Structures are given as structure tokens and as C-alpha cells.
Short mmCIF file of C-alpha atoms in Angstrom, two decimals:
data_model
loop_
_atom_site.label_atom_id
_atom_site.label_comp_id
_atom_site.label_asym_id
_atom_site.label_seq_id
_atom_site.Cartn_x
_atom_site.Cartn_y
_atom_site.Cartn_z
CA MET A 1322 99.03 134.52 84.05
CA ALA A 1323 99.85 130.89 83.92
CA ALA A 1324 101.63 131.42 80.69
CA SER A 1325 103.72 134.37 82.00
CA ALA A 1326 107.38 134.35 81.89
CA SER A 1327 107.39 135.49 85.41
CA LEU A 1328 107.46 132.68 87.83
CA TYR A 1329 105.65 134.71 90.49
CA HIS A 1330 102.74 135.44 87.90
CA LYS A 1331 102.65 131.86 86.75
CA ARG A 1332 102.31 130.33 90.08
CA THR A 1333 99.80 132.85 91.01
CA GLY A 1334 97.78 132.13 87.83
CA TYR A 1335 97.76 128.21 88.62
CA LEU A 1336 96.72 128.84 92.18
CA VAL A 1337 93.81 131.22 90.98
CA CYS A 1338 92.72 128.49 88.60
CA ALA A 1339 93.04 125.61 91.11
CA SER A 1340 91.07 127.71 93.61
CA CYS A 1341 88.36 129.12 91.31
CA LEU A 1342 87.75 126.85 88.43
CA ALA A 1343 85.16 123.97 88.77
CA PRO A 1344 86.42 120.67 87.58
CA GLU A 1345 84.35 120.60 84.50
CA HIS A 1346 85.33 124.21 83.53
CA GLU A 1347 86.60 124.28 79.92
CA PHE A 1348 89.61 126.55 80.83
CA ARG A 1349 91.15 123.61 82.76
CA PHE A 1350 91.58 121.81 79.41
CA MET A 1351 93.31 124.93 78.02
CA LEU A 1352 95.81 124.85 80.61
CA VAL A 1353 97.04 121.33 79.77
CA ASN A 1354 99.43 122.56 77.09
CA GLN A 1355 100.81 125.16 79.33
CA MET A 1356 101.52 122.51 82.02
CA GLN A 1357 103.12 120.44 79.37
CA ARG A 1358 105.41 123.26 78.31
CA ASP A 1359 106.39 123.87 81.87
CA MET A 1360 107.20 120.31 82.57
CA GLN A 1361 109.57 120.20 79.40
CA SER A 1362 111.35 123.51 80.51
CA ALA A 1363 115.00 123.66 81.46
CA ASN A 1364 114.11 125.70 84.48
CA THR A 1365 113.51 123.51 87.43
CA LEU A 1366 111.18 125.93 89.13
CA GLU A 1367 108.99 126.12 85.98
CA ILE A 1368 109.01 122.24 86.06
CA SER A 1369 107.98 122.31 89.83
CA GLY A 1370 105.21 124.75 89.03
CA GLY A 1371 103.89 122.52 86.25
CA LEU A 1372 103.91 119.58 88.53
CA GLN A 1373 102.13 121.35 91.32
CA ALA A 1374 99.33 122.62 88.84
CA ALA A 1375 98.92 119.17 87.43
CA THR A 1376 98.44 117.77 90.88
CA ALA A 1377 95.74 120.39 91.73
CA LEU A 1378 94.13 120.95 88.25
CA ILE A 1379 94.13 117.73 86.31
CA THR A 1380 91.05 115.76 85.99
CA SER A 1381 90.58 112.06 85.02
CA ASP A 1382 90.15 112.87 81.19
CA MET A 1383 93.31 115.07 81.25
CA VAL A 1384 95.61 112.34 82.74
CA PRO A 1385 96.49 110.80 79.46
CA ALA A 1386 97.91 114.10 78.19
CA VAL A 1387 100.52 114.53 81.00
CA ALA A 1388 101.00 111.19 82.56
CA THR A 1389 103.93 110.25 80.05
CA GLU A 1390 105.58 113.51 80.84
CA VAL A 1391 105.44 113.12 84.59
CA THR A 1392 106.73 109.80 84.25
CA LYS A 1393 109.93 111.00 82.42
CA LEU A 1394 110.39 113.49 85.24
CA LEU A 1395 110.87 110.68 88.05
CA SER A 1396 114.56 110.45 86.73
CA HIS A 1397 115.31 114.22 86.59
CA ASP A 1398 118.39 115.60 88.06
CA SER A 1399 116.57 117.73 90.70
CA GLU A 1400 115.42 115.91 93.84
CA MET A 1401 112.65 118.50 94.10
CA VAL A 1402 111.31 117.58 90.78
CA ARG A 1403 111.69 113.76 91.40
CA LYS A 1404 109.62 114.01 94.65
CA LYS A 1405 106.91 116.06 93.23
CA SER A 1406 106.55 113.69 90.23
CA ILE A 1407 106.01 110.62 92.31
CA ILE A 1408 103.26 112.47 94.18
CA ALA A 1409 101.69 113.58 90.92
CA LEU A 1410 101.88 110.24 89.46
CA TYR A 1411 99.95 108.87 92.53
CA ARG A 1412 97.47 111.61 92.06
CA PHE A 1413 97.02 110.52 88.52
CA HIS A 1414 96.42 106.83 89.58
CA GLN A 1415 93.71 108.00 91.91
CA LEU A 1416 91.94 110.01 89.10
CA SER A 1417 92.48 107.47 86.21
CA PRO A 1418 93.67 104.03 87.44
CA ASP A 1419 93.19 102.72 83.86
CA VAL A 1420 95.76 105.16 82.61
CA VAL A 1421 98.27 104.89 85.52
CA THR A 1422 97.78 101.40 86.66
CA GLU A 1423 98.38 100.09 90.19
CA GLU A 1424 101.11 97.77 88.67
CA GLU A 1425 102.91 100.66 86.88
CA LEU A 1426 102.71 102.82 89.86
CA PHE A 1427 104.09 100.09 92.16
CA GLU A 1428 107.01 99.59 89.88
CA LYS A 1429 107.80 103.28 89.93
CA VAL A 1430 107.52 103.29 93.67
CA ARG A 1431 109.94 100.45 94.15
CA LYS A 1432 112.44 102.52 92.07
CA VAL A 1433 111.85 105.76 93.77
CA LEU A 1434 112.11 104.14 97.20
CA CYS A 1435 115.83 103.56 96.33
CA ASP A 1436 116.38 107.24 95.41
CA ARG A 1437 119.68 108.74 96.39
CA ASP A 1438 118.06 111.68 98.05
CA PRO A 1439 116.27 111.27 101.37
CA SER A 1440 113.58 113.73 100.47
CA VAL A 1441 112.59 111.94 97.48
CA MET A 1442 112.49 108.64 99.44
CA GLY A 1443 110.34 110.46 102.11
CA SER A 1444 107.73 111.43 99.49
CA CYS A 1445 107.66 107.78 98.23
CA LEU A 1446 106.89 106.63 101.83
CA ASN A 1447 103.75 108.85 101.71
CA VAL A 1448 102.60 107.10 98.62
CA ILE A 1449 103.52 103.59 100.06
CA GLU A 1450 101.46 104.20 103.09
CA SER A 1451 98.28 105.39 101.10
CA MET A 1452 98.54 102.43 98.79
CA ALA A 1453 99.13 99.94 101.47
CA ILE A 1454 96.05 100.95 103.23
CA LYS A 1455 94.09 99.33 100.28
CA ASN A 1456 96.38 96.61 99.44
CA PRO A 1457 99.18 95.89 101.79
CA THR A 1458 100.16 92.52 100.24
CA GLN A 1459 102.09 93.93 97.34
CA PHE A 1460 104.44 95.82 99.54
CA LYS A 1461 105.37 92.98 101.98
CA ASP A 1462 108.48 92.03 100.00
CA LEU A 1463 109.73 95.57 100.65
CA ILE A 1464 109.85 94.98 104.47
CA PRO A 1465 113.64 94.32 104.34
CA SER A 1466 114.27 97.57 102.50
CA LEU A 1467 111.97 99.66 104.75
CA VAL A 1468 113.72 98.01 107.81
CA SER A 1469 117.00 99.04 106.33
CA ILE A 1470 115.82 102.62 105.88
CA LEU A 1471 114.52 102.88 109.42
CA LYS A 1472 117.83 101.54 110.64
CA GLN A 1473 119.79 104.06 108.64
CA ILE A 1474 117.65 106.81 110.01
CA GLY A 1475 118.09 105.59 113.71
CA GLU A 1476 121.86 105.52 113.19
CA HIS A 1477 121.80 109.20 112.09
CA ARG A 1478 123.10 108.34 108.54
CA LEU A 1479 120.79 111.03 107.02
CA PRO A 1480 121.86 114.48 106.62
CA THR A 1481 121.48 116.57 109.81
CA ASP A 1482 118.95 118.65 107.95
CA TYR A 1483 116.47 116.13 108.55
CA ASP A 1484 116.90 116.15 112.43
CA TYR A 1485 114.40 117.73 114.59
CA HIS A 1486 115.80 118.65 118.00
CA ARG A 1487 118.48 116.14 117.52
CA VAL A 1488 115.93 113.41 116.65
CA PRO A 1489 116.72 111.91 113.25
CA ALA A 1490 114.01 112.52 110.58
CA PRO A 1491 111.17 111.91 113.19
CA TRP A 1492 108.42 112.28 110.58
CA MET A 1493 109.97 109.56 108.33
CA GLN A 1494 110.26 107.30 111.38
CA ILE A 1495 106.62 107.75 112.25
CA ARG A 1496 105.58 107.02 108.64
CA LEU A 1497 107.69 103.91 108.52
CA VAL A 1498 106.07 102.63 111.79
CA ARG A 1499 102.68 103.21 110.30
CA ILE A 1500 103.61 101.36 107.19
CA PHE A 1501 104.90 98.47 109.25
CA SER A 1502 101.51 98.36 111.23
CA LEU A 1503 99.86 97.91 107.84
CA LEU A 1504 102.09 95.23 106.43
CA GLY A 1505 102.39 93.23 109.64
CA GLN A 1506 98.67 93.17 110.58
CA ALA A 1507 97.53 89.58 111.03
CA ASP A 1508 100.75 88.34 109.42
CA ALA A 1509 103.16 86.67 111.84
CA GLN A 1510 105.75 86.04 109.41
CA ALA A 1511 105.97 89.66 108.00
CA SER A 1512 105.73 90.94 111.58
CA SER A 1513 108.75 88.86 112.68
CA GLY A 1514 110.98 90.90 110.31
CA MET A 1515 110.09 94.01 112.04
CA TYR A 1516 110.35 93.31 115.69
CA GLU A 1517 114.07 94.06 116.22
CA ILE A 1518 114.08 97.41 114.44
CA LEU A 1519 110.82 98.57 116.12
CA LEU A 1520 112.20 97.67 119.51
CA ASP A 1521 115.30 99.48 118.75
CA THR A 1522 113.33 102.46 117.49
CA MET A 1523 111.18 102.61 120.61
CA LYS A 1524 114.31 102.66 122.70
CA LYS A 1525 115.95 105.46 120.84
CA ALA A 1526 112.62 107.43 121.05
CA ASP A 1527 113.42 108.08 124.66
CA VAL A 1528 114.25 111.89 124.73
CA GLY A 1529 117.12 111.16 126.98
CA ILE A 1530 118.96 109.34 124.12
CA ASN A 1531 118.05 111.20 120.93
CA ALA A 1532 117.26 114.75 122.28
CA GLY A 1533 118.50 117.32 124.70
#
């Protein structure tokens, strides 16, 4: 089913494999070629399906076979593909840090954080938070950029699609505040660059200002 021309059948096949096959099952290895074909497709939905399957089905010894293809998709025209690609690449780093190194992933994250589409940038924030839990130091030079993003959100400069009851992108705001808590912990210099925007965010969090 994963090789079917029908997107419905393809996604169903991938879902069944992810749900039923043990990590060491040999059939997972047989799916690698299909995932590669899907990620090389001209159809955005097929690419998306291949990325989702890779995130769910790939094991550490399969990462070298697909990592390069996923890296290429970080510059794809579709924002849906780009945001799934950075999540997949982070998953590969978790599985095989020798193949997708921390330095390589950090470089990609820095670029994706500046993506023109807010949804891609939001996916990148998830990766930054997860990585910063283990090693916040490498992200401290991004504090000005993160402050700028939070400021843009607070000023309603993101599309209204990201608003929730007139609150601008609340989940992104929460994610950014959590990232700041990691980067500023026990670091007065780093914290000093966050105080103003955090105070402003707290004031705007009043429902009487942003919602209603």
C-alpha cells in the first residue's frame, strides 16, 4: 500500500507499518526506497507523506540513506515540506548523531529560524527548545533574533491565521518564553536582553488587551 499511487492508500500503508512493525523488522528496510521516491516526487503531498513516514519508521542504521534527501527539502518551495523537513532532521539527529551532527543541525536551525513562513519558523522553535534543554549555550547568540520574533508576534505582524481569540500566535509566544527561560538561566548577561520583551509580553497577555 505504501507504494500505491493513491495518497490515501500510501498514507494508510505507512501508518500500518509504523504502528505494527518492530524497529528491527526487515520490512522497514524495504520501505527506504519508497520513502526516497516519495521525497523526490513533484507532488507536495507525496513528499509530505514520505517525510512523515521517515520520522516514524526510520531507525539509526537507515538514517544515512535518507538524511541527504531530507536536507535538500529544507529549501523546498512548500512551507509544509520545509517545516516537516526540519522536524525529520532533528529526529535523525536523535537516532544517529554521528550522521546528523549537532553542529550540522544547529546550522540548519539557524537558517530555518529566518524562514519567510511563520509555520516553518514555529516548527524550528520546537527544535530549538528541545536542543536547548541539553545545551543552551550554543543558542545564546540567537537571543536578539528570538526577541525580534516575539516582538513581531506581539505587534500582530503575523497573519491573523495564527491568532487565537485575538491573541497573536499564543503557542509560539509560550514556546519562546520557555526558550528564554532555558537560555537565561543563571546568566545575567543573557537575561538582560530579554527583560523588556518579557515584560511587554506579560502586559499584553492581559485578556483585556489582546482578547475579547
